Coordinates of N, CA, C and O in Angstrom, one line a residue:
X5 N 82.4 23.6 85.8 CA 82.3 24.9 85.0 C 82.4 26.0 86.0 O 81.7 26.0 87.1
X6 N 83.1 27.0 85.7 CA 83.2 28.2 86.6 C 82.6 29.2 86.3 O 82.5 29.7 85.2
X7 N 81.8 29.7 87.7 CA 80.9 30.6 87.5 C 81.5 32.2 87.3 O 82.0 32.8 88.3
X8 N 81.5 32.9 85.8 CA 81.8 33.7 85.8 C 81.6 35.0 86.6 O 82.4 36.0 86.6
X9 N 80.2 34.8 87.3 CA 79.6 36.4 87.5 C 79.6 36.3 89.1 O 78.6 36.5 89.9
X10 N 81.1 35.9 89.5 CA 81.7 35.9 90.5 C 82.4 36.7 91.1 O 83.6 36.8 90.9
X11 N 81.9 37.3 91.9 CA 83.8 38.2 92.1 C 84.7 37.9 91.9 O 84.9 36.8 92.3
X12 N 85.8 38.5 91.3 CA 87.0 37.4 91.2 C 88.4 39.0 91.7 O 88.5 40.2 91.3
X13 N 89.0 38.6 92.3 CA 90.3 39.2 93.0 C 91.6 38.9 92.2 O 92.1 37.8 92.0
X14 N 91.9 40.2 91.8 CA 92.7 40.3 90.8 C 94.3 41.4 91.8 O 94.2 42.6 92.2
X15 N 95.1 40.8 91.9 CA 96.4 41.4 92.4 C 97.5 41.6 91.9 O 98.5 41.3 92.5
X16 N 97.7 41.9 90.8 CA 99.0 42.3 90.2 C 100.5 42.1 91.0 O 101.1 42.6 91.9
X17 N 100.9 40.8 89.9 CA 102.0 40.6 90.3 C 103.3 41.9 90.5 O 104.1 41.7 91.3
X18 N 103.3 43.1 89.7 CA 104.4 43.9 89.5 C 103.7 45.3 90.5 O 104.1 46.5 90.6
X19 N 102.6 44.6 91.3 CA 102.4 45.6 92.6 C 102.9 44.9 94.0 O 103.5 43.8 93.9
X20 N 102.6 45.4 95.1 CA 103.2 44.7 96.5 C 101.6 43.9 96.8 O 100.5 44.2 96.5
X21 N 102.3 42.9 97.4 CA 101.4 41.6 98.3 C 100.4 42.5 99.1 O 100.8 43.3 100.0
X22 N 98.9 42.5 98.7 CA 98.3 43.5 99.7 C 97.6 42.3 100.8 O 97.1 42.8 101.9
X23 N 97.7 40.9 100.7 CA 97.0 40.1 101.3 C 97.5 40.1 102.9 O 96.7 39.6 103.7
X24 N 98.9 40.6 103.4 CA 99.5 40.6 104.8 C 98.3 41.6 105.4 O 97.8 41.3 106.5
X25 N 97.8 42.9 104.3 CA 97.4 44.0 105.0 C 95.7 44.1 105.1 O 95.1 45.1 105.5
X26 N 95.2 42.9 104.6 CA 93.8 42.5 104.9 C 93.2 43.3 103.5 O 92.0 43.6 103.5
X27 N 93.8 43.5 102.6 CA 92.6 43.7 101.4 C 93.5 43.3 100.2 O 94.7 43.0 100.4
X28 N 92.9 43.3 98.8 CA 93.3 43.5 97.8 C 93.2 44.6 96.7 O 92.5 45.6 96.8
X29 N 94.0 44.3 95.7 CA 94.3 45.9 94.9 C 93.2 46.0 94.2 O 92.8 47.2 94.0
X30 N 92.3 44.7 93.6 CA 90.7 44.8 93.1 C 90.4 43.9 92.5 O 91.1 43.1 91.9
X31 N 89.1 44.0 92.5 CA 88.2 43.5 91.9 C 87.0 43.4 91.4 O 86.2 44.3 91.6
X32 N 86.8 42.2 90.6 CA 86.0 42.5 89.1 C 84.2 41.9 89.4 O 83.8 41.1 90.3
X33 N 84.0 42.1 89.1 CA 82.5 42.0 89.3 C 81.8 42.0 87.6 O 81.8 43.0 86.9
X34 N 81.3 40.8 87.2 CA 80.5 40.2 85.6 C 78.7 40.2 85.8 O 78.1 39.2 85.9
X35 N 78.3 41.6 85.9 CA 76.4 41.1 86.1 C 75.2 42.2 85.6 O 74.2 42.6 86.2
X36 N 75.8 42.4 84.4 CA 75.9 42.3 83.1 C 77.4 42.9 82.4 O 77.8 42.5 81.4
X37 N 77.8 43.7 83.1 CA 79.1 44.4 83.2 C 79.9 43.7 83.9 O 79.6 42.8 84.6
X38 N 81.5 44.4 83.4 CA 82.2 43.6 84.1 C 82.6 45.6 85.0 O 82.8 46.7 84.5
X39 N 82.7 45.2 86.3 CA 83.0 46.2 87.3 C 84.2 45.8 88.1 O 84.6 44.8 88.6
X40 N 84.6 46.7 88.0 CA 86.0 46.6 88.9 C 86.4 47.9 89.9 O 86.6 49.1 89.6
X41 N 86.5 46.9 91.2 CA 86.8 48.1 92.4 C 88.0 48.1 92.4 O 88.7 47.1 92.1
X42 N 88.6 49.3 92.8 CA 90.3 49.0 92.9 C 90.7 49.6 94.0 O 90.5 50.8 93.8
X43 N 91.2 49.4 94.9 CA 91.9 49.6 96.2 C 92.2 50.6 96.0 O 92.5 50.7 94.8
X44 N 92.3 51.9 96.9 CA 93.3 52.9 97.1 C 94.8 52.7 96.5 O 95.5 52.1 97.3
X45 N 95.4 53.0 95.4 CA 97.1 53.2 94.8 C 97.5 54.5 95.2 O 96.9 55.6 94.9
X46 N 98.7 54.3 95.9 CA 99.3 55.2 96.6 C 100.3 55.4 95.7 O 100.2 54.8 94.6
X47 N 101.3 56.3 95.9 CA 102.6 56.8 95.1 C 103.7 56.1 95.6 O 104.8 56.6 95.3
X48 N 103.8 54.8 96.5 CA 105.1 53.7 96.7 C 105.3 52.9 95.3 O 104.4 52.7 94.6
X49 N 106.9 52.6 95.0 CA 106.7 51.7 93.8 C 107.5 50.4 94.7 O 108.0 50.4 95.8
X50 N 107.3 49.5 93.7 CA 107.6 48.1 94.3 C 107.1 47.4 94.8 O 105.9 47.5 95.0
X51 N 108.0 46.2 95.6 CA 107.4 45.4 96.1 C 107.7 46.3 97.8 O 106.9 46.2 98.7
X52 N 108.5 46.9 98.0 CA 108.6 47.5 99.2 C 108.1 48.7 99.5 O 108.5 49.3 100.5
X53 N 106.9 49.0 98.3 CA 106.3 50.4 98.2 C 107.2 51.6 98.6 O 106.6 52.2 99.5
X54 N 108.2 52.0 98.3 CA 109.2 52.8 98.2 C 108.6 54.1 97.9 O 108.0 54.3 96.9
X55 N 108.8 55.3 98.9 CA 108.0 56.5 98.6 C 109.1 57.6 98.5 O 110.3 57.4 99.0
X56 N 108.8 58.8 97.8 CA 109.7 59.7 97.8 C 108.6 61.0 98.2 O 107.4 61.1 98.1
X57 N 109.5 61.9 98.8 CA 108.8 62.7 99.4 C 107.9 63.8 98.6 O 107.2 64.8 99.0
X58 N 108.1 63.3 97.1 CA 107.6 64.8 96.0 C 106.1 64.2 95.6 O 105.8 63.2 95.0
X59 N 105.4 65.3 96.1 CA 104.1 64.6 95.6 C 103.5 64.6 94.4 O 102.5 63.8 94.2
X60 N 104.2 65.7 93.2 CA 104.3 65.1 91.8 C 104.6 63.7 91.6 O 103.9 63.1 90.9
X61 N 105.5 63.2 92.3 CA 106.1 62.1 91.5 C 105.0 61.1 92.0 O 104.5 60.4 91.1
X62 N 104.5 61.0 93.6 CA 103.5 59.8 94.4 C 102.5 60.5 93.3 O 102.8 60.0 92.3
X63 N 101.7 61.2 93.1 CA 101.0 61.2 92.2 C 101.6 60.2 90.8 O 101.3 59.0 90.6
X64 N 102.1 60.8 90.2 CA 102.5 60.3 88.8 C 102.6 58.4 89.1 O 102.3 57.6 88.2
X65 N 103.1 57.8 90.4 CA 103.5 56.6 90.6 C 102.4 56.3 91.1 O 102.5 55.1 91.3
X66 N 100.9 57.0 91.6 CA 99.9 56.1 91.7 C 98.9 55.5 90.8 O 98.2 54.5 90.8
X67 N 99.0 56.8 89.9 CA 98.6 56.7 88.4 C 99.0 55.3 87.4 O 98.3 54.5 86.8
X68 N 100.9 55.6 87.6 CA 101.2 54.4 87.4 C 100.2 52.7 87.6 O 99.7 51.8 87.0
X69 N 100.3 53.3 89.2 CA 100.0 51.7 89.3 C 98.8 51.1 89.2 O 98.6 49.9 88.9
X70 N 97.9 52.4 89.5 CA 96.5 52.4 88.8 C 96.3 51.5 87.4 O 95.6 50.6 87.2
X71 N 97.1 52.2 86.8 CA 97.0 51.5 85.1 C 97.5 50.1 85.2 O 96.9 49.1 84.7
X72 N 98.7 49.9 86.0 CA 98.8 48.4 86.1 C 97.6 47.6 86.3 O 97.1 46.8 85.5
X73 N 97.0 48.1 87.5 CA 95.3 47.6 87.8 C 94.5 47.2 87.2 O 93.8 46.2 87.3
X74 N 94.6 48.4 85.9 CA 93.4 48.4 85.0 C 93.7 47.5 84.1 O 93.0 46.5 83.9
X75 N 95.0 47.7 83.5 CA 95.6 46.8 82.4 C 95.0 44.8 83.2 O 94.2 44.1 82.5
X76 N 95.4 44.3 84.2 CA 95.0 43.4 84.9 C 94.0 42.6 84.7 O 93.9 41.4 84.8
X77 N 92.8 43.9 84.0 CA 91.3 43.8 84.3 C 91.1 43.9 82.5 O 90.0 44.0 82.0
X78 N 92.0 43.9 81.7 CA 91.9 44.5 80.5 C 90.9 45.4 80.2 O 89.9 45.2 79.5
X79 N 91.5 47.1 80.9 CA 90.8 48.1 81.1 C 92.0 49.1 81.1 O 93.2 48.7 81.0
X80 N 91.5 50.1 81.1 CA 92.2 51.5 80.6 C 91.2 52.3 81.7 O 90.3 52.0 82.3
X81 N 92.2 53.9 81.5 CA 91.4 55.0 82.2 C 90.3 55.3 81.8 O 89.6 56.0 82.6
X82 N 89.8 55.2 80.9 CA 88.6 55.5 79.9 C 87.3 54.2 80.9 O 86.1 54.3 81.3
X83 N 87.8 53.5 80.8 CA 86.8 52.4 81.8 C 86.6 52.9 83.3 O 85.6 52.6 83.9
X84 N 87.4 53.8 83.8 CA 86.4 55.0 84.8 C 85.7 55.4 85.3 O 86.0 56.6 85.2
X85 N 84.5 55.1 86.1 CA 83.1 55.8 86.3 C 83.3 56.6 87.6 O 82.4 57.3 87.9
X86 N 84.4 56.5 88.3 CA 84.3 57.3 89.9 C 85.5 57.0 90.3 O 86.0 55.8 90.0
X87 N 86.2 57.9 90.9 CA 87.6 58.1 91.3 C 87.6 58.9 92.9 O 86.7 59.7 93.2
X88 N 88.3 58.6 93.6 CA 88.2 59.5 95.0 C 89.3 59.7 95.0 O 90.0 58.9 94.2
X89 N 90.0 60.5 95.6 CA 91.3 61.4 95.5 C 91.2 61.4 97.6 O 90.2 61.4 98.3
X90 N 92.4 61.4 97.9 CA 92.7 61.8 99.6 C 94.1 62.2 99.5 O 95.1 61.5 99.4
X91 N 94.0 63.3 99.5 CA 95.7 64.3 99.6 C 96.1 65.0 100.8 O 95.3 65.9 101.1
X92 N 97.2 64.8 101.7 CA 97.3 65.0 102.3 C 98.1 66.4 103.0 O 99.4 66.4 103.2
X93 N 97.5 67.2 103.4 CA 97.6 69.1 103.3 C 97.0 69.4 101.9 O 97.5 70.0 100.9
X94 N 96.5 69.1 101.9 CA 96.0 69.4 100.5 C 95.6 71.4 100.2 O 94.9 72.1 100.9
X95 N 96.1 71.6 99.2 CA 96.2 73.0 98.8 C 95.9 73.6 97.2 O 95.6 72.8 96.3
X96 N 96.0 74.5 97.2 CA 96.0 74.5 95.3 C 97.0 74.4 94.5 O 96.9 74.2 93.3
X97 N 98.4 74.4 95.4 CA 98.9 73.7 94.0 C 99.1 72.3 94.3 O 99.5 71.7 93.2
X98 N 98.9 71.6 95.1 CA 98.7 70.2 95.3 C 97.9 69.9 93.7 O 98.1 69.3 92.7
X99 N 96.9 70.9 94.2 CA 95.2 70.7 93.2 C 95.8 70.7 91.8 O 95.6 69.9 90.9
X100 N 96.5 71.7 91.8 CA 97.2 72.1 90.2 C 98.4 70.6 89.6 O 98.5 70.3 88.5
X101 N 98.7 70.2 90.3 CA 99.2 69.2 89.9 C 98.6 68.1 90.1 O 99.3 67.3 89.4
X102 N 97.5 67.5 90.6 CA 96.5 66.8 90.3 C 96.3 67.1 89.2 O 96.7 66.4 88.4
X103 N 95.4 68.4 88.8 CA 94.7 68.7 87.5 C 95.5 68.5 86.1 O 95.1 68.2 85.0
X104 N 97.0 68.7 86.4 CA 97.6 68.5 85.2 C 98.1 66.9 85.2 O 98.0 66.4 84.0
X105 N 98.4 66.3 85.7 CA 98.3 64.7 85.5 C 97.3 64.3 85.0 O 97.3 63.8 83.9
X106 N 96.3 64.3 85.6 CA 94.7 63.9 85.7 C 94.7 64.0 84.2 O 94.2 63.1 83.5
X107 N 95.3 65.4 83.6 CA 95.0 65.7 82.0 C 95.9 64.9 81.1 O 96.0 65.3 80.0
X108 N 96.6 63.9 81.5 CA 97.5 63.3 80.7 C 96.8 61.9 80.6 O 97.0 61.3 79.6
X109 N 96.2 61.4 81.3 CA 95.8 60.2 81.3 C 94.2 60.0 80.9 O 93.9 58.9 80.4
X110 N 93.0 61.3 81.3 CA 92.1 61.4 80.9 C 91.9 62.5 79.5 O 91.7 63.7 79.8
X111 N 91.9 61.9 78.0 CA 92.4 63.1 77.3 C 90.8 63.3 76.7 O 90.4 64.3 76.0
X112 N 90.0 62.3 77.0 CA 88.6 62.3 76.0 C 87.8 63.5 76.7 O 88.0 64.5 77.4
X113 N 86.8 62.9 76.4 CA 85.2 64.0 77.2 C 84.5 63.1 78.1 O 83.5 63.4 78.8
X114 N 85.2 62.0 77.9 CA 84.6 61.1 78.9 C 85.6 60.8 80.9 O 86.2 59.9 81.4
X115 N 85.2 62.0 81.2 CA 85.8 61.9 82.9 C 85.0 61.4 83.5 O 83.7 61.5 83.6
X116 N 86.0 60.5 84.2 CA 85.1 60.3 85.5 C 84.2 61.2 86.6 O 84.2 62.4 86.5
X117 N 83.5 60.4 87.6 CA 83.0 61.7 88.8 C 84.2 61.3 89.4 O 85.0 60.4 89.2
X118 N 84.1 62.6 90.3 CA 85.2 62.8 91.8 C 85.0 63.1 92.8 O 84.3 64.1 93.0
X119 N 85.4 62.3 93.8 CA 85.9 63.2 95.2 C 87.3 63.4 95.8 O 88.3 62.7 95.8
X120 N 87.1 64.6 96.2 CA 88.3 64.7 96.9 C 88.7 65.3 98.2 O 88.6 66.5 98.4
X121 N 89.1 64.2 99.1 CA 89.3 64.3 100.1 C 90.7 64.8 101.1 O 91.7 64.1 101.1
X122 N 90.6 65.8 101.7 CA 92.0 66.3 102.3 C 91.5 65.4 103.5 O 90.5 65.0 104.0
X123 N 93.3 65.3 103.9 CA 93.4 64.5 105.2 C 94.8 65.2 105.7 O 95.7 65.9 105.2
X124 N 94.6 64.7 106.7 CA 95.9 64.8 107.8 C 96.9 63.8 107.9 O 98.0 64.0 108.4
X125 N 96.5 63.0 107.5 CA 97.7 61.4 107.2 C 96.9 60.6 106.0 O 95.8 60.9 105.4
X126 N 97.8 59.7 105.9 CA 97.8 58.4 105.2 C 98.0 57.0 106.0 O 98.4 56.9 107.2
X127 N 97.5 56.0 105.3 CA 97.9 54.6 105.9 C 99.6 54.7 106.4 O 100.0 54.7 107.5
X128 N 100.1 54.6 105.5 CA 101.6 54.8 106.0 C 102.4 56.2 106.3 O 102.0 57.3 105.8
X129 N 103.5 56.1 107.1 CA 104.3 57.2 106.9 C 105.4 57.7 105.6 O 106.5 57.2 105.2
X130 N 104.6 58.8 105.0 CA 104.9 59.5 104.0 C 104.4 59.7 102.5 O 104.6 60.3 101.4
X131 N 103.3 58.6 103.1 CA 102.5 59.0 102.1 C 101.8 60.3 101.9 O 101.6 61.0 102.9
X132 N 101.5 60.5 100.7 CA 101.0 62.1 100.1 C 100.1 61.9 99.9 O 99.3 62.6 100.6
X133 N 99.2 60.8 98.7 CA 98.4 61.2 98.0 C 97.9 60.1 98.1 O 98.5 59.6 99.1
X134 N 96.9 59.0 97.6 CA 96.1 58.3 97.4 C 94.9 58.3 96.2 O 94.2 59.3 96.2
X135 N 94.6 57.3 95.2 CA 93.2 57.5 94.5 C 92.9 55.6 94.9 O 93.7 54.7 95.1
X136 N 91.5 55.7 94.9 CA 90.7 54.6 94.3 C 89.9 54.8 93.6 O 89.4 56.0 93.7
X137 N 89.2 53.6 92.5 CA 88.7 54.3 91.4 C 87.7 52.7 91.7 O 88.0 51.7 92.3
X138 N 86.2 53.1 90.6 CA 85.2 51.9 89.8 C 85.7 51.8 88.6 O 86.0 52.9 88.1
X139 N 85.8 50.5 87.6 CA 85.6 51.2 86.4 C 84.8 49.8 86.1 O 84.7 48.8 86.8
X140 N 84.3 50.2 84.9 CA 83.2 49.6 84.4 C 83.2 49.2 82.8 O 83.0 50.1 82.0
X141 N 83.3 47.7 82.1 CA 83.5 47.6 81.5 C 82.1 46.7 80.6 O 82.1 46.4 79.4

């Protein structure tokens, strides 16, 4: 019999292999809740995490992949409790396009908390933007 209230590592096939790079995209935690950490989702799509230089769009494509995550965990944005944001030059209209995505996918009264963190780089070259998130079901 398998012990449910196990960690259990969840990696989305229609994201890239994160196990070369020493972590995974997330995981679920059952004790009384089921919790799920989820890795930093950057704005690369694919298996070759393919980036474009517009940070509307690495936004809109981390969000993306975010939901792949959640969907994974059979979870939604609404399953949510903490999000960290790392943008990099981060400014106000960065901010402003943050805030208007952010409003397409969180539409209730139920938001997450946040941080947000400006940086000078990313894990890779060209990345923009970054979120990881808890959610809790």
């Amino acid at each position: 019999m398998e012990n449910n209230k196990q960690p259990q590592l969840i990696n989305p096939a229609e994201l890239f292999n994160p196990e070369p790079y020493g972590f995974s995209h997330s995981i679920s935690v059952k004790s009384p809740f089921q919790m799920c950490f989820i890795s930093g989702q950057s704005g690369g799509e694919g298996e070759n995490h393919v980036l474009t230089d517009d940070f509307k769009m690495q936004v809109q494509n981390a969000l993306k992949n975010l939901k792949i995550v959640l969907q994974s965990h059979s979870m939604t944005f609404e399953n949510i409790v903490k999000i960290t944001l790392l943008i990099v030059d981060h400014n106000q209209e960065k901010l402003e396009i943050w805030v208007a995505e952010a409003k397409k996918v969180w539409k209730g009264t139920f938001l997450p908390t946040s941080t947000l963190i400006p940086v000078s780089q990313l894990a890779l070259p060209g990345m923009l933007f970054e979120i990881d998130a808890i959610a809790v079901k």
